[in-house]
mmCIF file of C-alpha atoms in Angstrom:
data_model
loop_
_atom_site.group_PDB
_atom_site.id
_atom_site.type_symbol
_atom_site.label_atom_id
_atom_site.label_comp_id
_atom_site.label_asym_id
_atom_site.label_seq_id
_atom_site.Cartn_x
_atom_site.Cartn_y
_atom_site.Cartn_z
ATOM 1 C CA UNK A 1 -9.752 14.130 8.371
ATOM 2 C CA UNK A 2 -8.399 12.216 5.382
ATOM 3 C CA UNK A 3 -4.671 11.920 4.778
ATOM 4 C CA UNK A 4 -3.831 14.098 1.772
ATOM 5 C CA UNK A 5 -1.415 12.847 -0.899
ATOM 6 C CA UNK A 6 0.139 14.797 -3.769
ATOM 7 C CA UNK A 7 0.340 12.710 -6.949
ATOM 8 C CA UNK A 8 2.381 14.008 -9.890
ATOM 9 C CA UNK A 9 1.882 11.991 -13.094
ATOM 10 C CA UNK A 10 1.446 13.098 -16.712
ATOM 11 C CA UNK A 11 -0.043 9.837 -18.015
ATOM 12 C CA UNK A 12 -3.776 10.416 -17.574
ATOM 13 C CA UNK A 13 -4.746 6.760 -17.858
ATOM 14 C CA UNK A 14 -2.335 5.665 -15.146
ATOM 15 C CA UNK A 15 -3.186 8.682 -13.009
ATOM 16 C CA UNK A 16 -6.898 7.918 -13.240
ATOM 17 C CA UNK A 17 -6.731 4.389 -11.887
ATOM 18 C CA UNK A 18 -4.058 5.138 -9.277
ATOM 19 C CA UNK A 19 -6.009 8.139 -7.973
ATOM 20 C CA UNK A 20 -9.278 6.188 -7.933
ATOM 21 C CA UNK A 21 -7.653 3.288 -6.071
ATOM 22 C CA UNK A 22 -6.095 5.566 -3.449
ATOM 23 C CA UNK A 23 -9.356 7.446 -2.968
ATOM 24 C CA UNK A 24 -11.145 4.145 -2.408
ATOM 25 C CA UNK A 25 -8.568 3.411 0.294
ATOM 26 C CA UNK A 26 -9.591 6.582 2.100
ATOM 27 C CA UNK A 27 -6.960 9.073 0.947
ATOM 28 C CA UNK A 28 -7.525 12.542 -0.443
ATOM 29 C CA UNK A 29 -5.477 12.858 -3.641
ATOM 30 C CA UNK A 30 -4.258 16.087 -5.244
ATOM 31 C CA UNK A 31 -3.184 15.347 -8.829
ATOM 32 C CA UNK A 32 -0.795 17.405 -10.955
ATOM 33 C CA UNK A 33 0.260 16.589 -14.518
ATOM 34 C CA UNK A 34 3.668 18.265 -14.160
ATOM 35 C CA UNK A 35 5.962 19.643 -11.519
ATOM 36 C CA UNK A 36 4.570 23.129 -11.950
ATOM 37 C CA UNK A 37 3.054 24.237 -8.661
ATOM 38 C CA UNK A 38 4.268 21.113 -6.861
ATOM 39 C CA UNK A 39 6.154 22.937 -4.121
ATOM 40 C CA UNK A 40 3.078 24.927 -3.170
ATOM 41 C CA UNK A 41 0.743 21.918 -3.406
ATOM 42 C CA UNK A 42 3.008 19.795 -1.195
ATOM 43 C CA UNK A 43 2.790 22.281 1.671
ATOM 44 C CA UNK A 44 -0.331 20.677 3.181
ATOM 45 C CA UNK A 45 0.193 17.102 1.942
ATOM 46 C CA UNK A 46 1.492 14.191 4.000
ATOM 47 C CA UNK A 47 3.278 12.393 1.147
ATOM 48 C CA UNK A 48 4.227 12.886 -2.507
ATOM 49 C CA UNK A 49 3.954 10.230 -5.233
ATOM 50 C CA UNK A 50 6.170 11.375 -8.075
ATOM 51 C CA UNK A 51 6.617 10.031 -11.596
ATOM 52 C CA UNK A 52 10.064 10.404 -13.172
ATOM 53 C CA UNK A 53 9.098 11.137 -16.785
ATOM 54 C CA UNK A 54 7.292 14.471 -16.685
ATOM 55 C CA UNK A 55 6.885 17.306 -19.189
ATOM 56 C CA UNK A 56 9.230 20.184 -18.440
ATOM 57 C CA UNK A 57 11.314 19.442 -15.371
ATOM 58 C CA UNK A 58 11.830 15.716 -14.843
ATOM 59 C CA UNK A 59 10.813 13.944 -11.648
ATOM 60 C CA UNK A 60 14.353 13.855 -10.290
ATOM 61 C CA UNK A 61 14.630 17.652 -10.444
ATOM 62 C CA UNK A 62 11.116 18.174 -9.085
ATOM 63 C CA UNK A 63 11.772 15.698 -6.276
ATOM 64 C CA UNK A 64 15.027 17.368 -5.243
ATOM 65 C CA UNK A 65 13.275 20.735 -5.060
ATOM 66 C CA UNK A 66 10.381 19.268 -3.069
ATOM 67 C CA UNK A 67 12.705 17.601 -0.574
ATOM 68 C CA UNK A 68 14.649 20.852 -0.131
ATOM 69 C CA UNK A 69 11.459 22.849 0.553
ATOM 70 C CA UNK A 70 9.615 20.133 2.519
ATOM 71 C CA UNK A 71 12.239 17.793 4.017
ATOM 72 C CA UNK A 72 9.738 16.080 6.337
ATOM 73 C CA UNK A 73 7.352 15.065 3.529
ATOM 74 C CA UNK A 74 8.101 11.534 2.225
ATOM 75 C CA UNK A 75 8.498 11.067 -1.526
ATOM 76 C CA UNK A 76 7.674 7.824 -3.324
ATOM 77 C CA UNK A 77 9.095 7.749 -6.850
ATOM 78 C CA UNK A 78 7.320 5.901 -9.677
ATOM 79 C CA UNK A 79 9.237 4.985 -12.815
ATOM 80 C CA UNK A 80 9.519 2.572 -15.692
ATOM 81 C CA UNK A 81 13.264 3.187 -15.521
ATOM 82 C CA UNK A 82 14.659 0.175 -13.701
ATOM 83 C CA UNK A 83 18.437 0.597 -13.975
ATOM 84 C CA UNK A 84 20.370 0.644 -10.728
ATOM 85 C CA UNK A 85 21.750 4.085 -11.614
ATOM 86 C CA UNK A 86 18.245 5.533 -11.908
ATOM 87 C CA UNK A 87 17.172 3.923 -8.625
ATOM 88 C CA UNK A 88 20.216 5.226 -6.782
ATOM 89 C CA UNK A 89 19.698 8.673 -8.299
ATOM 90 C CA UNK A 90 16.090 8.672 -7.100
ATOM 91 C CA UNK A 91 16.946 7.364 -3.645
ATOM 92 C CA UNK A 92 19.435 10.194 -3.158
ATOM 93 C CA UNK A 93 16.431 12.274 -2.116
ATOM 94 C CA UNK A 94 13.317 10.062 -2.326
ATOM 95 C CA UNK A 95 12.181 7.737 0.456
ATOM 96 C CA UNK A 96 11.137 4.886 -1.847
ATOM 97 C CA UNK A 97 11.360 3.953 -5.529
ATOM 98 C CA UNK A 98 8.643 1.826 -7.162
ATOM 99 C CA UNK A 99 9.130 0.485 -10.677
ATOM 100 C CA UNK A 100 6.346 0.247 -13.248
ATOM 101 C CA UNK A 101 4.301 -1.839 -13.735
ATOM 102 C CA UNK A 102 3.247 -2.189 -10.121
ATOM 103 C CA UNK A 103 0.287 -3.671 -8.258
ATOM 104 C CA UNK A 104 -1.904 -1.067 -6.498
ATOM 105 C CA UNK A 105 -1.653 -3.035 -3.249
ATOM 106 C CA UNK A 106 2.141 -2.726 -3.396
ATOM 107 C CA UNK A 107 1.976 1.039 -3.868
ATOM 108 C CA UNK A 108 -0.566 1.364 -1.047
ATOM 109 C CA UNK A 109 1.621 -0.708 1.282
ATOM 110 C CA UNK A 110 4.699 1.388 0.508
ATOM 111 C CA UNK A 111 2.723 4.589 1.114
ATOM 112 C CA UNK A 112 1.564 3.303 4.495
ATOM 113 C CA UNK A 113 5.140 2.420 5.471
ATOM 114 C CA UNK A 114 6.370 5.917 4.644
ATOM 115 C CA UNK A 115 3.465 7.567 6.481
ATOM 116 C CA UNK A 116 4.238 5.517 9.580
ATOM 117 C CA UNK A 117 7.927 6.416 9.374
ATOM 118 C CA UNK A 118 7.021 10.089 9.029
ATOM 119 C CA UNK A 119 4.808 9.854 12.087
ATOM 120 C CA UNK A 120 1.674 10.726 10.175
ATOM 121 C CA UNK A 121 -1.227 9.707 12.350
ATOM 122 C CA UNK A 122 -3.623 7.424 10.546
ATOM 123 C CA UNK A 123 -6.637 6.866 12.736
ATOM 124 C CA UNK A 124 -7.265 3.265 13.699
ATOM 125 C CA UNK A 125 -10.588 4.164 15.304
ATOM 126 C CA UNK A 126 -12.524 3.470 12.116
ATOM 127 C CA UNK A 127 -14.103 0.077 12.630
ATOM 128 C CA UNK A 128 -16.358 -1.669 10.152
ATOM 129 C CA UNK A 129 -18.837 -3.872 12.015
ATOM 130 C CA UNK A 130 -20.064 -6.837 10.024
ATOM 131 C CA UNK A 131 -22.052 -9.560 11.777
ATOM 132 C CA UNK A 132 -19.611 -11.053 14.315
ATOM 133 C CA UNK A 133 -16.597 -9.280 12.816
ATOM 134 C CA UNK A 134 -14.881 -5.999 13.662
ATOM 135 C CA UNK A 135 -12.697 -4.914 10.759
ATOM 136 C CA UNK A 136 -10.009 -2.332 11.540
ATOM 137 C CA UNK A 137 -9.312 -1.206 8.005
ATOM 138 C CA UNK A 138 -6.294 1.012 8.648
ATOM 139 C CA UNK A 139 -4.586 -1.612 10.830
ATOM 140 C CA UNK A 140 -5.502 -4.516 8.538
ATOM 141 C CA UNK A 141 -6.943 -6.424 11.489
ATOM 142 C CA UNK A 142 -10.082 -8.552 11.713
ATOM 143 C CA UNK A 143 -11.425 -9.544 15.117
ATOM 144 C CA UNK A 144 -14.023 -12.240 15.779
ATOM 145 C CA UNK A 145 -16.049 -10.498 18.490
ATOM 146 C CA UNK A 146 -17.589 -13.775 19.656
ATOM 147 C CA UNK A 147 -14.216 -15.299 20.533
ATOM 148 C CA UNK A 148 -12.132 -12.149 20.870
ATOM 149 C CA UNK A 149 -9.538 -13.684 18.575
ATOM 150 C CA UNK A 150 -7.865 -12.093 15.574
ATOM 151 C CA UNK A 151 -8.541 -13.767 12.228
ATOM 152 C CA UNK A 152 -5.327 -14.126 10.263
ATOM 153 C CA UNK A 153 -5.671 -14.259 6.490
ATOM 154 C CA UNK A 154 -3.120 -15.419 3.949
ATOM 155 C CA UNK A 155 -1.770 -12.860 1.483
ATOM 156 C CA UNK A 156 -4.175 -13.704 -1.326
ATOM 157 C CA UNK A 157 -7.131 -14.065 1.064
ATOM 158 C CA UNK A 158 -6.410 -10.614 2.455
ATOM 159 C CA UNK A 159 -6.138 -9.046 -1.017
ATOM 160 C CA UNK A 160 -9.415 -10.640 -2.152
ATOM 161 C CA UNK A 161 -11.286 -9.484 0.954
ATOM 162 C CA UNK A 162 -9.735 -5.997 0.810
ATOM 163 C CA UNK A 163 -10.763 -5.674 -2.848
ATOM 164 C CA UNK A 164 -14.349 -6.683 -2.072
ATOM 165 C CA UNK A 165 -14.449 -4.284 0.885
ATOM 166 C CA UNK A 166 -13.315 -1.420 -1.342
ATOM 167 C CA UNK A 167 -16.376 -2.190 -3.490
ATOM 168 C CA UNK A 168 -18.695 -3.042 -0.617
ATOM 169 C CA UNK A 169 -22.237 -3.788 -1.706
ATOM 170 C CA UNK A 170 -21.187 -3.971 -5.349
ATOM 171 C CA UNK A 171 -21.075 -7.153 -7.425
ATOM 172 C CA UNK A 172 -17.589 -7.930 -8.724
ATOM 173 C CA UNK A 173 -17.131 -10.515 -11.447
ATOM 174 C CA UNK A 174 -14.646 -13.363 -11.135
ATOM 175 C CA UNK A 175 -12.607 -11.702 -13.854
ATOM 176 C CA UNK A 176 -12.462 -8.376 -12.036
ATOM 177 C CA UNK A 177 -11.439 -9.941 -8.735
ATOM 178 C CA UNK A 178 -8.853 -12.265 -10.244
ATOM 179 C CA UNK A 179 -7.207 -9.613 -12.383
ATOM 180 C CA UNK A 180 -7.125 -7.120 -9.492
ATOM 181 C CA UNK A 181 -5.546 -9.612 -7.075
ATOM 182 C CA UNK A 182 -3.290 -11.678 -9.341
ATOM 183 C CA UNK A 183 -2.568 -8.842 -11.778
ATOM 184 C CA UNK A 184 -2.869 -11.166 -14.769
ATOM 185 C CA UNK A 185 -5.677 -12.158 -17.169
ATOM 186 C CA UNK A 186 -8.388 -14.485 -15.904
ATOM 187 C CA UNK A 187 -8.778 -17.761 -17.816
ATOM 188 C CA UNK A 188 -12.323 -19.054 -18.095
ATOM 189 C CA UNK A 189 -12.751 -22.191 -16.002
ATOM 190 C CA UNK A 190 -9.883 -21.429 -13.638
ATOM 191 C CA UNK A 191 -10.899 -22.567 -10.134
ATOM 192 C CA UNK A 192 -8.159 -20.700 -8.247
ATOM 193 C CA UNK A 193 -10.393 -17.843 -7.101
ATOM 194 C CA UNK A 194 -13.170 -20.232 -6.082
ATOM 195 C CA UNK A 195 -10.762 -22.177 -3.854
ATOM 196 C CA UNK A 196 -9.506 -18.998 -2.187
ATOM 197 C CA UNK A 197 -13.077 -17.779 -1.604
ATOM 198 C CA UNK A 198 -13.921 -21.094 0.033
ATOM 199 C CA UNK A 199 -10.932 -20.877 2.393
ATOM 200 C CA UNK A 200 -11.737 -17.227 3.102
ATOM 201 C CA UNK A 201 -15.294 -18.117 4.074
ATOM 202 C CA UNK A 202 -14.029 -20.870 6.367
ATOM 203 C CA UNK A 203 -12.190 -18.186 8.335
ATOM 204 C CA UNK A 204 -14.745 -15.373 8.223
ATOM 205 C CA UNK A 205 -18.214 -16.895 8.130
ATOM 206 C CA UNK A 206 -20.212 -18.262 11.061
ATOM 207 C CA UNK A 207 -21.581 -20.897 8.694
ATOM 208 C CA UNK A 208 -19.342 -21.227 5.622
ATOM 209 C CA UNK A 209 -21.944 -23.419 3.905
ATOM 210 C CA UNK A 210 -24.436 -20.535 4.133
ATOM 211 C CA UNK A 211 -22.261 -17.441 3.791
ATOM 212 C CA UNK A 212 -23.675 -14.156 5.052
ATOM 213 C CA UNK A 213 -20.651 -11.915 4.482
ATOM 214 C CA UNK A 214 -19.151 -12.916 1.131
ATOM 215 C CA UNK A 215 -22.182 -13.541 -1.027
ATOM 216 C CA UNK A 216 -22.226 -15.431 -4.320
ATOM 217 C CA UNK A 217 -24.210 -13.803 -7.104
ATOM 218 C CA UNK A 218 -24.897 -16.819 -9.264
ATOM 219 C CA UNK A 219 -23.565 -16.583 -12.782
ATOM 220 C CA UNK A 220 -21.884 -13.231 -12.096
ATOM 221 C CA UNK A 221 -19.424 -13.187 -9.212
ATOM 222 C CA UNK A 222 -19.240 -12.117 -5.550
ATOM 223 C CA UNK A 223 -19.920 -9.203 -3.264
ATOM 224 C CA UNK A 224 -19.536 -8.273 0.386
ATOM 225 C CA UNK A 225 -22.857 -7.177 1.770
ATOM 226 C CA UNK A 226 -23.221 -3.716 3.236
ATOM 227 C CA UNK A 227 -23.432 -3.781 7.089
#
């Protein structure tokens, strides 16, 4: 069963990409554009992601009501309001406060932390088998089954591989990968991604010179093959 999240956000563009990203990470997402009906919707959700600037009741008021009705459900606030007063106001009842703009990996990591604190069981039984690798997606672990050793990736290597896994079997351009991982525009001719891919292959591939897992699609970009 998927972990269900309640996401309250009135900006449809932001809501679309956040919801899509979380769904790709394996969550079920219930989306509301205002706080209306939030108390009822939160009843069977494991966590609430709550924007501050909402039509009608603001996020602070909605969050206080949610915490009163569902004290065990963690609340992660999202806001472009970065003053210390706003953060302290939010953290009076919320479990975390994330300022906009934010990277989707940061939001996902903060959600996972709150779910662990709340004791929400996230199954670690799901294993993606890929050649000699066993990838425990929920635990962020990669095991080389031939040696029995865990493969430790650097931060950027992990984010690149995680992004490709979320789009497994699909070709991603250099621009798409770079902008998703570095959260800034890709400059034509920049070799940064290429260097990280090379180091990633050195850790993951049986034969880095002839990669079988992270495939190059010449003139386009990269993809992780489907098992």
